């Protein structure tokens, strides 16, 4: 099992550009999550999904969009990138609410 | 929303020493998890422990749900234990995990 796979690992984006961060899991987990981690801080939830076709906002959803068309994939879309979106983005998945999370290796995004 | 407080914020140990990390919560404990973020940024789930005690090798965790805190014990620390340890709890028992700011552990040889 590959677990949770995130691509790309690094990316530099210009202000105003858009991009999609990819996240795929092969563990048949229903729950998937996107977090961002700023330097010296904990993780903050952007969006999450409890199953295909179902998504909901987390703590910091502004400037982002998600979709969940399959169980395996949960892409995160950044529209009109801003310097404040410079961060490390982590995707995670779990079987459900009472199960531990498995994290991807992260995407380090810089907006200049 | 739920507040997650971790202490100490920083900890420096000599190899072989033991340590205790603490996590306090402002709300009821439902989905408590401990994570280790290694120096390369990878996040590893250590424990899912909403109550009771669990052990995994040199690491163990105890959650006292009635008093809203959890402890992570690291015994005979090794340099590979270095990194940041996070605890997290769900917002109102929902799917939304809220993370503390972490304890940065440095283990010197």
PDB file of C-alpha atoms in Angstrom:
ATOM      1  CA  UNK A   1       0.000   0.000   0.000  1.00  0.00           C
ATOM      2  CA  UNK A   2       1.218   3.452  -0.883  1.00  0.00           C
ATOM      3  CA  UNK A   3      -0.968   5.050   1.827  1.00  0.00           C
ATOM      4  CA  UNK A   4      -1.697   8.726   1.158  1.00  0.00           C
ATOM      5  CA  UNK A   5       0.110  10.208  -1.839  1.00  0.00           C
ATOM      6  CA  UNK A   6       0.391  13.941  -2.412  1.00  0.00           C
ATOM      7  CA  UNK A   7       1.667  15.702  -5.502  1.00  0.00           C
ATOM      8  CA  UNK A   8       3.557  17.878  -6.113  1.00  0.00           C
ATOM      9  CA  UNK A   9       6.002  17.906  -3.180  1.00  0.00           C
ATOM     10  CA  UNK A  10       7.110  21.461  -3.893  1.00  0.00           C
ATOM     11  CA  UNK A  11       5.682  24.268  -6.020  1.00  0.00           C
ATOM     12  CA  UNK A  12       6.167  27.971  -6.553  1.00  0.00           C
ATOM     13  CA  UNK A  13       3.087  29.863  -7.668  1.00  0.00           C
ATOM     14  CA  UNK A  14       2.737  33.455  -8.781  1.00  0.00           C
ATOM     15  CA  UNK A  15       0.169  35.737  -7.179  1.00  0.00           C
ATOM     16  CA  UNK A  16      -3.166  35.402  -8.932  1.00  0.00           C
ATOM     17  CA  UNK A  17      -2.431  32.006 -10.465  1.00  0.00           C
ATOM     18  CA  UNK A  18      -4.446  28.893  -9.703  1.00  0.00           C
ATOM     19  CA  UNK A  19      -3.410  25.318  -9.106  1.00  0.00           C
ATOM     20  CA  UNK A  20      -4.625  21.979  -7.814  1.00  0.00           C
ATOM     21  CA  UNK A  21      -2.910  19.943  -5.140  1.00  0.00           C
ATOM     22  CA  UNK A  22      -3.504  16.257  -5.643  1.00  0.00           C
ATOM     23  CA  UNK A  23      -4.220  13.704  -2.912  1.00  0.00           C
ATOM     24  CA  UNK A  24      -4.863  10.001  -3.431  1.00  0.00           C
ATOM     25  CA  UNK A  25      -5.265   7.205  -0.897  1.00  0.00           C
ATOM     26  CA  UNK A  26      -5.393   3.466  -1.521  1.00  0.00           C
ATOM     27  CA  UNK A  27      -6.687   2.326   1.873  1.00  0.00           C
ATOM     28  CA  UNK A  28     -10.387   2.617   1.026  1.00  0.00           C
ATOM     29  CA  UNK A  29     -10.801   5.270   3.714  1.00  0.00           C
ATOM     30  CA  UNK A  30     -14.081   7.149   3.694  1.00  0.00           C
ATOM     31  CA  UNK A  31     -12.798  10.241   5.478  1.00  0.00           C
ATOM     32  CA  UNK A  32     -10.302  12.597   3.903  1.00  0.00           C
ATOM     33  CA  UNK A  33      -8.933  15.947   5.067  1.00  0.00           C
ATOM     34  CA  UNK A  34      -6.831  18.888   3.961  1.00  0.00           C
ATOM     35  CA  UNK A  35      -4.737  20.781   6.501  1.00  0.00           C
ATOM     36  CA  UNK A  36      -2.283  23.616   6.215  1.00  0.00           C
ATOM     37  CA  UNK A  37       0.684  24.130   8.497  1.00  0.00           C
ATOM     38  CA  UNK A  38       2.339  27.517   8.873  1.00  0.00           C
ATOM     39  CA  UNK A  39       5.853  27.821  10.366  1.00  0.00           C
ATOM     40  CA  UNK A  40       5.968  27.034  14.073  1.00  0.00           C
ATOM     41  CA  UNK A  41       2.264  26.346  14.199  1.00  0.00           C
ATOM     42  CA  UNK A  42      -0.027  23.377  14.432  1.00  0.00           C
ATOM     43  CA  UNK A  43      -2.245  22.250  11.628  1.00  0.00           C
ATOM     44  CA  UNK A  44      -5.445  23.986  10.622  1.00  0.00           C
ATOM     45  CA  UNK A  45      -8.271  22.211   8.814  1.00  0.00           C
ATOM     46  CA  UNK A  46      -9.187  23.610   5.405  1.00  0.00           C
ATOM     47  CA  UNK A  47     -11.795  21.155   4.108  1.00  0.00           C
ATOM     48  CA  UNK A  48     -12.832  17.595   4.797  1.00  0.00           C
ATOM     49  CA  UNK A  49     -14.959  14.871   3.256  1.00  0.00           C
ATOM     50  CA  UNK A  50     -16.794  11.955   4.846  1.00  0.00           C
ATOM     51  CA  UNK A  51     -17.322  10.156   1.561  1.00  0.00           C
ATOM     52  CA  UNK A  52     -17.539  10.528  -2.197  1.00  0.00           C
ATOM     53  CA  UNK A  53     -19.738  13.456  -3.150  1.00  0.00           C
ATOM     54  CA  UNK A  54     -19.705  14.974   0.351  1.00  0.00           C
ATOM     55  CA  UNK A  55     -17.452  17.839   1.406  1.00  0.00           C
ATOM     56  CA  UNK A  56     -17.552  20.426   4.166  1.00  0.00           C
ATOM     57  CA  UNK A  57     -15.605  23.445   5.335  1.00  0.00           C
ATOM     58  CA  UNK A  58     -13.053  23.393   8.080  1.00  0.00           C
ATOM     59  CA  UNK A  59     -11.514  26.245  10.040  1.00  0.00           C
ATOM     60  CA  UNK A  60      -9.795  28.113   7.172  1.00  0.00           C
ATOM     61  CA  UNK A  61     -11.621  27.404   3.869  1.00  0.00           C
ATOM     62  CA  UNK A  62     -11.404  30.846   2.240  1.00  0.00           C
ATOM     63  CA  UNK A  63      -9.458  30.825  -1.027  1.00  0.00           C
ATOM     64  CA  UNK A  64      -9.766  27.066  -1.484  1.00  0.00           C
ATOM     65  CA  UNK A  65     -12.142  24.590  -3.078  1.00  0.00           C
ATOM     66  CA  UNK A  66     -12.384  20.805  -3.015  1.00  0.00           C
ATOM     67  CA  UNK A  67     -14.215  18.000  -4.734  1.00  0.00           C
ATOM     68  CA  UNK A  68     -14.607  14.306  -3.944  1.00  0.00           C
ATOM     69  CA  UNK A  69     -15.795  12.409  -6.991  1.00  0.00           C
ATOM     70  CA  UNK A  70     -14.192   9.106  -5.930  1.00  0.00           C
ATOM     71  CA  UNK A  71     -13.275   7.464  -2.628  1.00  0.00           C
ATOM     72  CA  UNK A  72      -9.590   7.579  -3.541  1.00  0.00           C
ATOM     73  CA  UNK A  73      -9.094  11.198  -4.630  1.00  0.00           C
ATOM     74  CA  UNK A  74      -9.524  14.490  -2.809  1.00  0.00           C
ATOM     75  CA  UNK A  75      -7.931  17.380  -4.766  1.00  0.00           C
ATOM     76  CA  UNK A  76      -7.537  20.847  -3.279  1.00  0.00           C
ATOM     77  CA  UNK A  77      -7.936  23.801  -5.622  1.00  0.00           C
ATOM     78  CA  UNK A  78      -6.352  27.187  -4.981  1.00  0.00           C
ATOM     79  CA  UNK A  79      -7.959  30.024  -6.899  1.00  0.00           C
ATOM     80  CA  UNK A  80      -6.247  33.415  -7.317  1.00  0.00           C
ATOM     81  CA  UNK A  81      -3.278  32.522  -5.138  1.00  0.00           C
ATOM     82  CA  UNK A  82      -2.184  35.020  -2.488  1.00  0.00           C
ATOM     83  CA  UNK A  83       1.059  35.225  -0.438  1.00  0.00           C
ATOM     84  CA  UNK A  84      -0.982  34.289   2.656  1.00  0.00           C
ATOM     85  CA  UNK A  85      -1.456  30.838   1.114  1.00  0.00           C
ATOM     86  CA  UNK A  86       2.257  30.118   1.341  1.00  0.00           C
ATOM     87  CA  UNK A  87       2.299  27.082   3.597  1.00  0.00           C
ATOM     88  CA  UNK A  88       2.808  23.340   3.812  1.00  0.00           C
ATOM     89  CA  UNK A  89      -0.337  21.445   2.868  1.00  0.00           C
ATOM     90  CA  UNK A  90      -1.099  18.019   4.265  1.00  0.00           C
ATOM     91  CA  UNK A  91      -3.726  15.586   3.131  1.00  0.00           C
ATOM     92  CA  UNK A  92      -4.926  12.889   5.530  1.00  0.00           C
ATOM     93  CA  UNK A  93      -7.395  10.040   5.554  1.00  0.00           C
ATOM     94  CA  UNK A  94      -9.054   7.725   8.049  1.00  0.00           C
ATOM     95  CA  UNK A  95     -11.655   4.973   8.185  1.00  0.00           C
ATOM     96  CA  UNK A  96     -13.918   7.169  10.247  1.00  0.00           C
ATOM     97  CA  UNK A  97     -14.346   9.447  13.182  1.00  0.00           C
ATOM     98  CA  UNK A  98     -12.969   7.042  15.781  1.00  0.00           C
ATOM     99  CA  UNK A  99      -9.918   5.946  13.831  1.00  0.00           C
ATOM    100  CA  UNK A 100      -6.423   7.362  13.626  1.00  0.00           C
ATOM    101  CA  UNK A 101      -5.369   9.537  10.722  1.00  0.00           C
ATOM    102  CA  UNK A 102      -2.809   8.665   8.043  1.00  0.00           C
ATOM    103  CA  UNK A 103      -1.037  11.684   6.583  1.00  0.00           C
ATOM    104  CA  UNK A 104       0.593  12.260   3.230  1.00  0.00           C
ATOM    105  CA  UNK A 105       4.114  13.651   3.032  1.00  0.00           C
ATOM    106  CA  UNK A 106       2.932  17.189   2.323  1.00  0.00           C
ATOM    107  CA  UNK A 107       3.176  19.817  -0.410  1.00  0.00           C
ATOM    108  CA  UNK A 108       5.335  22.861   0.262  1.00  0.00           C
ATOM    109  CA  UNK A 109       3.750  25.769  -1.612  1.00  0.00           C
ATOM    110  CA  UNK A 110       5.250  29.221  -2.016  1.00  0.00           C
ATOM    111  CA  UNK A 111       3.218  32.078  -3.513  1.00  0.00           C
ATOM    112  CA  UNK A 112       5.355  34.960  -4.813  1.00  0.00           C
TER     113      UNK A 112
ATOM    114  CA  UNK B   1     -14.358  26.000  19.747  1.00  0.00           C
ATOM    115  CA  UNK B   2     -12.226  23.498  21.563  1.00  0.00           C
ATOM    116  CA  UNK B   3      -8.849  24.707  22.811  1.00  0.00           C
ATOM    117  CA  UNK B   4      -5.852  22.354  22.783  1.00  0.00           C
ATOM    118  CA  UNK B   5      -2.892  23.385  24.907  1.00  0.00           C
ATOM    119  CA  UNK B   6       0.423  21.548  24.861  1.00  0.00           C
ATOM    120  CA  UNK B   7       3.322  21.792  27.265  1.00  0.00           C
ATOM    121  CA  UNK B   8       6.176  22.301  27.329  1.00  0.00           C
ATOM    122  CA  UNK B   9       6.607  24.107  24.012  1.00  0.00           C
ATOM    123  CA  UNK B  10      10.260  23.052  23.819  1.00  0.00           C
ATOM    124  CA  UNK B  11      12.198  20.219  25.423  1.00  0.00           C
ATOM    125  CA  UNK B  12      15.868  19.333  25.142  1.00  0.00           C
ATOM    126  CA  UNK B  13      17.087  15.956  26.389  1.00  0.00           C
ATOM    127  CA  UNK B  14      20.196  13.870  26.457  1.00  0.00           C
ATOM    128  CA  UNK B  15      19.934  10.500  24.804  1.00  0.00           C
ATOM    129  CA  UNK B  16      18.626   7.931  27.269  1.00  0.00           C
ATOM    130  CA  UNK B  17      16.521  10.346  29.310  1.00  0.00           C
ATOM    131  CA  UNK B  18      12.786  10.011  29.887  1.00  0.00           C
ATOM    132  CA  UNK B  19      10.189  12.696  29.230  1.00  0.00           C
ATOM    133  CA  UNK B  20       6.516  13.490  29.662  1.00  0.00           C
ATOM    134  CA  UNK B  21       4.545  15.686  27.284  1.00  0.00           C
ATOM    135  CA  UNK B  22       1.154  17.050  28.278  1.00  0.00           C
ATOM    136  CA  UNK B  23      -1.981  18.015  26.394  1.00  0.00           C
ATOM    137  CA  UNK B  24      -4.930  19.840  27.982  1.00  0.00           C
ATOM    138  CA  UNK B  25      -8.371  20.259  26.425  1.00  0.00           C
ATOM    139  CA  UNK B  26     -11.136  22.748  27.011  1.00  0.00           C
ATOM    140  CA  UNK B  27     -13.909  20.369  25.993  1.00  0.00           C
ATOM    141  CA  UNK B  28     -14.807  16.702  26.331  1.00  0.00           C
ATOM    142  CA  UNK B  29     -12.385  14.137  24.907  1.00  0.00           C
ATOM    143  CA  UNK B  30     -13.697  12.008  22.057  1.00  0.00           C
ATOM    144  CA  UNK B  31     -11.055  11.477  19.429  1.00  0.00           C
ATOM    145  CA  UNK B  32      -7.686  12.195  21.030  1.00  0.00           C
ATOM    146  CA  UNK B  33      -4.665  11.468  18.848  1.00  0.00           C
ATOM    147  CA  UNK B  34      -0.912  11.947  19.224  1.00  0.00           C
ATOM    148  CA  UNK B  35       1.352  12.574  16.219  1.00  0.00           C
ATOM    149  CA  UNK B  36       5.081  12.866  15.669  1.00  0.00           C
ATOM    150  CA  UNK B  37       6.391  15.178  12.954  1.00  0.00           C
ATOM    151  CA  UNK B  38       9.972  14.246  12.150  1.00  0.00           C
ATOM    152  CA  UNK B  39      12.586  16.814  11.093  1.00  0.00           C
ATOM    153  CA  UNK B  40      11.727  16.103   7.439  1.00  0.00           C
ATOM    154  CA  UNK B  41       8.116  17.085   7.988  1.00  0.00           C
ATOM    155  CA  UNK B  42       6.465  13.670   7.867  1.00  0.00           C
ATOM    156  CA  UNK B  43       3.529  13.261  10.259  1.00  0.00           C
ATOM    157  CA  UNK B  44       3.134   9.860  11.882  1.00  0.00           C
ATOM    158  CA  UNK B  45       0.155   8.822  13.962  1.00  0.00           C
ATOM    159  CA  UNK B  46       1.420   7.510  17.308  1.00  0.00           C
ATOM    160  CA  UNK B  47      -1.762   6.827  19.236  1.00  0.00           C
ATOM    161  CA  UNK B  48      -5.497   7.058  18.970  1.00  0.00           C
ATOM    162  CA  UNK B  49      -6.378   7.287  22.654  1.00  0.00           C
ATOM    163  CA  UNK B  50      -9.679   8.891  23.730  1.00  0.00           C
ATOM    164  CA  UNK B  51      -9.293   7.216  27.137  1.00  0.00           C
ATOM    165  CA  UNK B  52      -7.077   4.823  29.062  1.00  0.00           C
ATOM    166  CA  UNK B  53      -3.468   3.872  28.448  1.00  0.00           C
ATOM    167  CA  UNK B  54      -1.671   2.451  25.439  1.00  0.00           C
ATOM    168  CA  UNK B  55       1.936   1.468  24.901  1.00  0.00           C
ATOM    169  CA  UNK B  56       4.001   1.040  21.772  1.00  0.00           C
ATOM    170  CA  UNK B  57       7.629   0.195  22.471  1.00  0.00           C
ATOM    171  CA  UNK B  58       9.296   3.057  24.308  1.00  0.00           C
ATOM    172  CA  UNK B  59       6.259   5.290  23.891  1.00  0.00           C
ATOM    173  CA  UNK B  60       3.102   5.211  25.926  1.00  0.00           C
ATOM    174  CA  UNK B  61       0.118   7.506  26.294  1.00  0.00           C
ATOM    175  CA  UNK B  62      -2.523   8.028  28.937  1.00  0.00           C
ATOM    176  CA  UNK B  63      -5.728  10.012  28.580  1.00  0.00           C
ATOM    177  CA  UNK B  64      -7.817  11.004  31.587  1.00  0.00           C
ATOM    178  CA  UNK B  65     -10.996  12.076  29.832  1.00  0.00           C
ATOM    179  CA  UNK B  66     -12.796  13.197  33.007  1.00  0.00           C
ATOM    180  CA  UNK B  67      -9.987  15.695  33.705  1.00  0.00           C
ATOM    181  CA  UNK B  68      -9.504  16.623  30.037  1.00  0.00           C
ATOM    182  CA  UNK B  69      -5.818  15.888  29.631  1.00  0.00           C
ATOM    183  CA  UNK B  70      -3.514  13.404  27.978  1.00  0.00           C
ATOM    184  CA  UNK B  71       0.137  12.533  28.588  1.00  0.00           C
ATOM    185  CA  UNK B  72       2.711  11.113  26.208  1.00  0.00           C
ATOM    186  CA  UNK B  73       5.664   9.317  27.813  1.00  0.00           C
ATOM    187  CA  UNK B  74       8.921   8.753  26.000  1.00  0.00           C
ATOM    188  CA  UNK B  75      11.375   6.459  27.750  1.00  0.00           C
ATOM    189  CA  UNK B  76      15.071   5.969  26.990  1.00  0.00           C
ATOM    190  CA  UNK B  77      14.901   8.691  24.346  1.00  0.00           C
ATOM    191  CA  UNK B  78      16.908   8.367  21.135  1.00  0.00           C
ATOM    192  CA  UNK B  79      18.043  10.993  18.657  1.00  0.00           C
ATOM    193  CA  UNK B  80      15.454   9.665  16.221  1.00  0.00           C
ATOM    194  CA  UNK B  81      12.732  10.783  18.655  1.00  0.00           C
ATOM    195  CA  UNK B  82      13.547  14.395  17.804  1.00  0.00           C
ATOM    196  CA  UNK B  83      10.844  16.411  16.093  1.00  0.00           C
ATOM    197  CA  UNK B  84       7.545  17.973  17.031  1.00  0.00           C
ATOM    198  CA  UNK B  85       4.852  16.100  18.918  1.00  0.00           C
ATOM    199  CA  UNK B  86       1.269  17.162  18.342  1.00  0.00           C
ATOM    200  CA  UNK B  87      -1.883  16.185  20.110  1.00  0.00           C
ATOM    201  CA  UNK B  88      -5.271  16.731  18.502  1.00  0.00           C
ATOM    202  CA  UNK B  89      -8.886  16.431  19.516  1.00  0.00           C
ATOM    203  CA  UNK B  90     -12.081  16.696  17.529  1.00  0.00           C
ATOM    204  CA  UNK B  91     -14.258  19.782  17.610  1.00  0.00           C
ATOM    205  CA  UNK B  92     -17.408  18.873  19.548  1.00  0.00           C
ATOM    206  CA  UNK B  93     -17.015  15.195  18.713  1.00  0.00           C
ATOM    207  CA  UNK B  94     -17.153  15.981  15.001  1.00  0.00           C
ATOM    208  CA  UNK B  95     -14.803  14.914  12.235  1.00  0.00           C
ATOM    209  CA  UNK B  96     -12.804  18.130  12.614  1.00  0.00           C
ATOM    210  CA  UNK B  97      -9.523  17.496  14.450  1.00  0.00           C
ATOM    211  CA  UNK B  98      -8.085  20.547  16.193  1.00  0.00           C
ATOM    212  CA  UNK B  99      -4.333  20.463  16.728  1.00  0.00           C
ATOM    213  CA  UNK B 100      -2.266  21.948  19.502  1.00  0.00           C
ATOM    214  CA  UNK B 101       0.826  24.000  18.650  1.00  0.00           C
ATOM    215  CA  UNK B 102       3.109  21.113  19.475  1.00  0.00           C
ATOM    216  CA  UNK B 103       6.087  20.281  21.684  1.00  0.00           C
ATOM    217  CA  UNK B 104       9.425  20.521  19.931  1.00  0.00           C
ATOM    218  CA  UNK B 105      11.701  17.754  21.250  1.00  0.00           C
ATOM    219  CA  UNK B 106      15.429  17.741  20.652  1.00  0.00           C
ATOM    220  CA  UNK B 107      17.376  14.676  21.758  1.00  0.00           C
ATOM    221  CA  UNK B 108      21.124  15.199  21.822  1.00  0.00           C
ATOM    222  CA  UNK B 109      23.615  12.328  21.508  1.00  0.00           C
TER     223      UNK B 109
END
